[in-house]
CSV table of C-alpha atoms in Angstrom, one decimal:
chain,number,residue,atom,x,y,z
A,1364,MET,CA,14.7,24.4,13.3
A,1365,MET,CA,11.1,25.2,13.2
A,1366,PRO,CA,8.7,23.7,15.9
A,1367,HIS,CA,7.0,20.6,14.8
A,1368,PRO,CA,3.6,21.8,13.3
A,1369,ASN,CA,0.4,20.3,14.4
A,1370,PRO,CA,-1.6,17.9,12.1
A,1371,ASP,CA,-4.1,20.8,11.1
A,1372,GLU,CA,-1.2,23.0,10.0
A,1373,ILE,CA,0.3,20.2,8.1
A,1374,LYS,CA,-3.0,19.4,6.3
A,1375,ARG,CA,-3.5,23.2,5.5
A,1376,ALA,CA,0.1,23.4,4.2
A,1377,ALA,CA,-0.3,20.2,2.1
A,1378,TRP,CA,-3.4,21.5,0.5
A,1379,ALA,CA,-2.0,24.8,-0.1
A,1380,TYR,CA,1.1,23.2,-1.8
A,1381,ALA,CA,-1.2,21.0,-4.0
A,1382,ARG,CA,-3.4,23.9,-4.9
A,1383,ASP,CA,-0.4,25.9,-6.0
A,1384,LEU,CA,0.5,23.3,-8.6
A,1385,GLY,CA,-0.4,24.5,-12.2
A,1386,ASP,CA,-2.4,22.0,-14.2
A,1387,ALA,CA,0.8,21.3,-16.3
A,1388,ASP,CA,2.9,20.7,-13.1
A,1389,ILE,CA,0.7,18.0,-11.4
A,1390,THR,CA,2.2,15.1,-13.3
A,1391,GLY,CA,5.7,16.2,-12.3
A,1392,ALA,CA,4.9,16.7,-8.7
A,1393,ILE,CA,3.4,13.2,-8.5
A,1394,ILE,CA,6.5,11.6,-10.0
A,1395,ARG,CA,8.8,13.7,-7.8
A,1396,LEU,CA,6.8,13.0,-4.5
A,1397,GLY,CA,6.7,9.2,-5.7
A,1398,ASP,CA,10.5,9.2,-5.7
A,1399,ARG,CA,10.6,10.7,-2.3
A,1400,PHE,CA,7.9,8.9,-0.4
A,1401,CYS,CA,8.6,5.3,0.8
A,1402,ASP,CA,5.4,4.7,2.7
A,1403,SER,CA,3.1,2.6,0.6
A,1404,LEU,CA,-0.2,4.5,1.5
A,1405,SER,CA,1.3,7.6,0.2
A,1406,GLN,CA,2.5,5.8,-2.9
A,1407,ASP,CA,-1.1,4.6,-3.5
A,1408,TYR,CA,-2.6,8.0,-3.1
A,1409,LEU,CA,0.0,9.3,-5.7
A,1410,ASP,CA,-0.7,6.4,-8.1
A,1411,THR,CA,-4.4,7.0,-7.8
A,1412,ALA,CA,-3.9,10.8,-8.4
A,1413,MET,CA,-1.9,10.0,-11.6
A,1414,GLU,CA,-4.9,7.8,-12.7
A,1415,LEU,CA,-7.3,10.7,-12.3
A,1416,LEU,CA,-5.2,13.0,-14.3
A,1417,ASN,CA,-5.8,11.8,-17.8
A,1418,ALA,CA,-7.0,8.8,-19.9
A,1419,LEU,CA,-4.5,6.5,-18.3
A,1420,THR,CA,-7.6,4.7,-17.1
A,1421,GLY,CA,-8.7,4.0,-20.6
A,1422,LEU,CA,-12.2,4.1,-19.4
A,1423,THR,CA,-13.4,7.6,-19.1
A,1424,ASP,CA,-11.9,10.6,-20.9
A,1425,ARG,CA,-12.6,12.8,-18.0
A,1426,ALA,CA,-9.4,14.2,-16.1
A,1427,HIS,CA,-10.0,15.4,-12.5
A,1428,PRO,CA,-7.0,17.6,-11.7
A,1429,ASN,CA,-8.5,19.0,-8.4
A,1430,ALA,CA,-9.3,15.5,-7.2
A,1431,ALA,CA,-5.7,14.5,-8.1
A,1432,ARG,CA,-4.5,17.6,-6.1
A,1433,ALA,CA,-6.6,16.5,-3.0
A,1434,LEU,CA,-4.8,13.0,-3.3
A,1435,ILE,CA,-1.4,14.7,-3.6
A,1436,ALA,CA,-2.3,16.7,-0.4
A,1437,LYS,CA,-3.5,13.5,1.3
A,1438,ALA,CA,-0.2,11.7,0.3
A,1439,ILE,CA,1.9,14.6,1.7
A,1440,THR,CA,-0.1,14.7,4.9
A,1441,HIS,CA,0.1,11.1,5.5
A,1442,SER,CA,3.9,11.0,4.9
A,1443,ALA,CA,4.5,14.0,7.2
A,1444,LEU,CA,2.3,12.4,10.1
A,1445,TYR,CA,2.6,8.7,9.8
A,1446,SER,CA,5.6,7.8,7.8
A,1447,SER,CA,7.7,5.3,10.0
A,1448,ARG,CA,11.0,6.9,8.6
A,1449,SER,CA,12.1,10.0,10.4
A,1450,SER,CA,14.0,11.1,7.3
A,1451,GLU,CA,10.8,11.0,5.2
A,1452,VAL,CA,9.1,13.1,7.8
A,1453,ASN,CA,11.7,15.6,8.0
A,1454,ALA,CA,12.0,15.9,4.1
A,1455,THR,CA,8.2,16.3,3.8
A,1456,LEU,CA,8.2,19.1,6.4
A,1457,GLU,CA,11.1,20.7,4.6
A,1458,LEU,CA,9.1,20.5,1.3
A,1459,LEU,CA,6.1,22.2,3.2
A,1460,GLU,CA,8.1,24.8,4.9
A,1461,PRO,CA,7.1,27.7,2.6
A,1462,TRP,CA,3.5,26.9,3.0
A,1463,LEU,CA,3.7,26.3,6.7
A,1464,ALA,CA,5.1,29.8,7.1
A,1465,ASP,CA,2.0,31.3,5.6
B,1109,MET,CA,-38.1,-8.4,-28.8
B,1110,ALA,CA,-34.5,-8.8,-29.7
B,1111,VAL,CA,-32.3,-6.6,-27.6
B,1112,CYS,CA,-28.9,-6.8,-26.5
B,1113,SER,CA,-27.8,-7.6,-23.0
B,1114,ARG,CA,-26.7,-3.9,-22.5
B,1115,ARG,CA,-30.0,-2.7,-23.4
B,1116,MET,CA,-31.7,-5.3,-21.3
B,1117,TYR,CA,-29.5,-4.2,-18.3
B,1118,LYS,CA,-30.6,-0.5,-18.8
B,1119,GLU,CA,-34.2,-1.8,-18.6
B,1120,ASP,CA,-33.6,-3.3,-15.3
B,1121,VAL,CA,-33.7,-6.8,-16.3
B,1122,VAL,CA,-30.9,-8.7,-14.7
B,1123,SER,CA,-28.7,-10.4,-17.2
B,1124,ASP,CA,-26.4,-13.3,-16.2
B,1125,GLU,CA,-24.4,-12.9,-19.2
B,1126,TYR,CA,-20.7,-12.3,-18.6
B,1127,PRO,CA,-19.1,-9.8,-21.0
B,1128,LYS,CA,-17.1,-11.5,-23.9
B,1129,THR,CA,-14.5,-8.7,-24.2
B,1130,ILE,CA,-12.9,-6.1,-22.0
B,1131,GLY,CA,-14.7,-3.5,-24.1
B,1132,GLU,CA,-17.9,-4.9,-23.3
B,1133,ALA,CA,-17.0,-5.2,-19.7
B,1134,ALA,CA,-15.9,-1.4,-19.7
B,1135,ASN,CA,-19.3,-0.5,-21.2
B,1136,LYS,CA,-21.2,-2.5,-18.6
B,1137,VAL,CA,-19.2,-0.9,-15.8
B,1138,LEU,CA,-19.7,2.7,-17.2
B,1139,ASP,CA,-23.5,2.0,-17.5
B,1140,PHE,CA,-23.4,0.7,-13.9
B,1141,VAL,CA,-21.4,3.5,-12.3
B,1142,ARG,CA,-23.4,6.3,-14.1
B,1143,SER,CA,-26.7,4.8,-12.8
B,1144,ILE,CA,-25.8,5.3,-9.2
B,1145,PRO,CA,-27.3,8.4,-7.7
B,1146,GLU,CA,-24.6,10.7,-6.2
B,1147,GLU,CA,-26.1,10.3,-2.7
B,1148,ASN,CA,-25.7,6.4,-3.1
B,1149,LEU,CA,-22.2,6.5,-4.3
B,1150,ARG,CA,-20.6,6.1,-0.9
B,1151,ASP,CA,-22.7,3.1,-0.1
B,1152,ALA,CA,-22.1,1.5,-3.5
B,1153,ILE,CA,-18.4,1.8,-3.1
B,1154,LEU,CA,-18.5,0.3,0.3
B,1155,ASP,CA,-20.8,-2.4,-0.9
B,1156,PHE,CA,-18.4,-3.4,-3.6
B,1157,TYR,CA,-15.5,-3.2,-1.2
B,1158,ASP,CA,-17.4,-5.3,1.4
B,1159,LYS,CA,-18.8,-8.1,-0.9
B,1160,VAL,CA,-16.3,-8.7,-3.6
B,1161,PRO,CA,-12.9,-10.3,-2.8
B,1162,LEU,CA,-10.6,-7.6,-4.1
B,1163,THR,CA,-7.0,-7.2,-4.2
B,1164,ARG,CA,-5.2,-5.1,-1.9
B,1165,THR,CA,-4.5,-2.5,-4.8
B,1166,LEU,CA,-8.0,-2.4,-5.7
B,1167,LYS,CA,-9.0,-1.9,-2.1
B,1168,ARG,CA,-6.5,1.0,-1.7
B,1169,ARG,CA,-8.1,2.5,-4.8
B,1170,LEU,CA,-11.5,2.4,-3.4
B,1171,MET,CA,-10.2,4.0,-0.1
B,1172,SER,CA,-8.9,6.9,-2.2
B,1173,ALA,CA,-12.3,7.0,-3.9
B,1174,LEU,CA,-13.9,7.3,-0.4
B,1175,GLN,CA,-11.6,9.9,0.7
B,1176,LEU,CA,-12.6,11.9,-2.3
B,1177,LEU,CA,-16.2,11.9,-1.0
B,1178,GLY,CA,-15.2,13.6,2.2
B,1179,ARG,CA,-15.0,17.4,2.7
B,1180,GLU,CA,-11.2,17.5,3.1
B,1181,TYR,CA,-9.0,19.2,0.7
B,1182,GLY,CA,-11.5,21.1,-1.3
B,1183,GLY,CA,-14.0,18.0,-1.6
B,1184,PRO,CA,-16.1,16.3,-2.3
B,1185,TYR,CA,-15.3,15.1,-5.7
B,1186,PRO,CA,-18.1,12.6,-6.5
B,1187,GLU,CA,-17.3,12.3,-10.2
B,1188,ALA,CA,-13.7,11.4,-9.5
B,1189,ALA,CA,-14.8,8.9,-7.0
B,1190,ARG,CA,-17.3,7.5,-9.4
B,1191,ASP,CA,-14.5,7.1,-12.1
B,1192,LEU,CA,-12.4,5.4,-9.5
B,1193,LEU,CA,-15.2,2.9,-8.8
B,1194,ALA,CA,-15.5,2.3,-12.6
B,1195,LEU,CA,-11.9,1.8,-12.9
B,1196,SER,CA,-11.7,-0.7,-10.0
B,1197,MET,CA,-14.4,-2.6,-11.5
B,1198,LYS,CA,-12.7,-2.6,-15.0
B,1199,TYR,CA,-9.6,-4.0,-13.4
B,1200,ALA,CA,-11.6,-6.6,-11.6
B,1201,TYR,CA,-12.9,-7.8,-14.7
B,1202,MET,CA,-9.5,-7.7,-16.4
B,1203,GLU,CA,-8.2,-9.8,-13.4
B,1204,GLY,CA,-11.0,-12.3,-14.5
B,1205,ALA,CA,-11.4,-15.7,-12.6
B,1206,ASP,CA,-13.3,-15.2,-9.3
B,1207,LEU,CA,-12.8,-11.7,-9.0
B,1208,GLY,CA,-14.4,-11.0,-12.5
B,1209,LYS,CA,-17.3,-13.3,-11.8
B,1210,ALA,CA,-17.9,-11.7,-8.3
B,1211,THR,CA,-17.8,-8.3,-9.9
B,1212,ASN,CA,-20.1,-9.3,-12.6
B,1213,ALA,CA,-22.5,-10.9,-10.1
B,1214,PHE,CA,-22.2,-7.6,-8.0
B,1215,ILE,CA,-23.3,-5.6,-10.9
B,1216,ASP,CA,-26.2,-7.9,-11.9
B,1217,SER,CA,-27.7,-8.1,-8.6
B,1218,TYR,CA,-27.2,-4.4,-7.5
B,1219,PRO,CA,-30.7,-3.3,-6.3
B,1220,ARG,CA,-32.3,-0.8,-8.6
B,1221,ASN,CA,-34.4,0.9,-5.9
B,1222,ASP,CA,-33.1,2.8,-2.7
B,1223,ALA,CA,-34.9,0.7,-0.1
B,1224,GLU,CA,-33.1,-2.4,-1.0
B,1225,ARG,CA,-29.6,-1.0,-1.2
B,1226,ALA,CA,-27.1,-1.7,1.6
B,1227,THR,CA,-26.4,1.2,3.8
B,1228,TYR,CA,-23.1,1.5,5.8
B,1229,THR,CA,-22.6,3.3,9.1
B,1230,GLN,CA,-19.5,5.0,10.4
B,1231,GLU,CA,-18.9,1.8,12.4
B,1232,ASP,CA,-19.0,-0.4,9.3
B,1233,LEU,CA,-16.6,2.1,7.5
B,1234,GLU,CA,-14.2,1.7,10.5
B,1235,ARG,CA,-14.6,-2.2,10.4
B,1236,LEU,CA,-13.7,-2.1,6.8
B,1237,LEU,CA,-10.8,0.3,7.2
B,1238,GLU,CA,-9.5,-2.1,10.0
B,1239,LYS,CA,-9.5,-4.9,7.6
B,1240,LEU,CA,-7.5,-3.0,5.2
B,1241,ILE,CA,-4.9,-1.9,7.9
B,1242,GLU,CA,-4.7,-5.6,8.9
B,1243,GLY,CA,-4.0,-6.6,5.3
B,1244,LYS,CA,-1.1,-4.1,5.3
B,1245,GLU,CA,0.5,-5.7,8.3
B,1246,GLU,CA,0.4,-9.1,6.8
B,1247,GLU,CA,2.8,-8.0,4.1
């Protein structure tokens, strides 16, 4: 098992994960992560990311894919660092493993 | 001179009219958020957060907006934060009742010049965040 990464490494890996998502993959990633995360703050970040993606807001017609990526990274970082469930922390670190190794 | 309330609003005349439809409210919200200069966006979001009795969901959305104004994760993303403020205000109108009234009053009374606008320090931010975290523990 890999040593537990420090917060900066997790942040960097989460952002690398989110940046690697193609525009067409962001929605799917939000849904998959939403199924995986239990932490309510992480869920909130993901919900907001979804709203930033398209006209779900019904208010502005601007999409903000990069801001959505930032909130996805924020949600992942939060789950990896602060989730009260060790299973969620471990699953999140597993998800990040390819980017942690970079 | 006959002008509609939206136009009066643009001309810095405070209107105490409450929007009659969600569409009207959405237009009012958009005019308002677009009038906020980028450098005042953070204070405007915090001011709304501080003064209007928001639901936890709306508070969390505004917290996301504040995060997007930071430098983390390739930020800042001011236009995304602006749209999240707009969305929160529209939802507040849709909620109606006291929340809708408070949001309407907030927009109508928001100072038009820099000197009168509320500014928030790092300590204020932490105090507001603490309120949010306490709210979570009450669940």
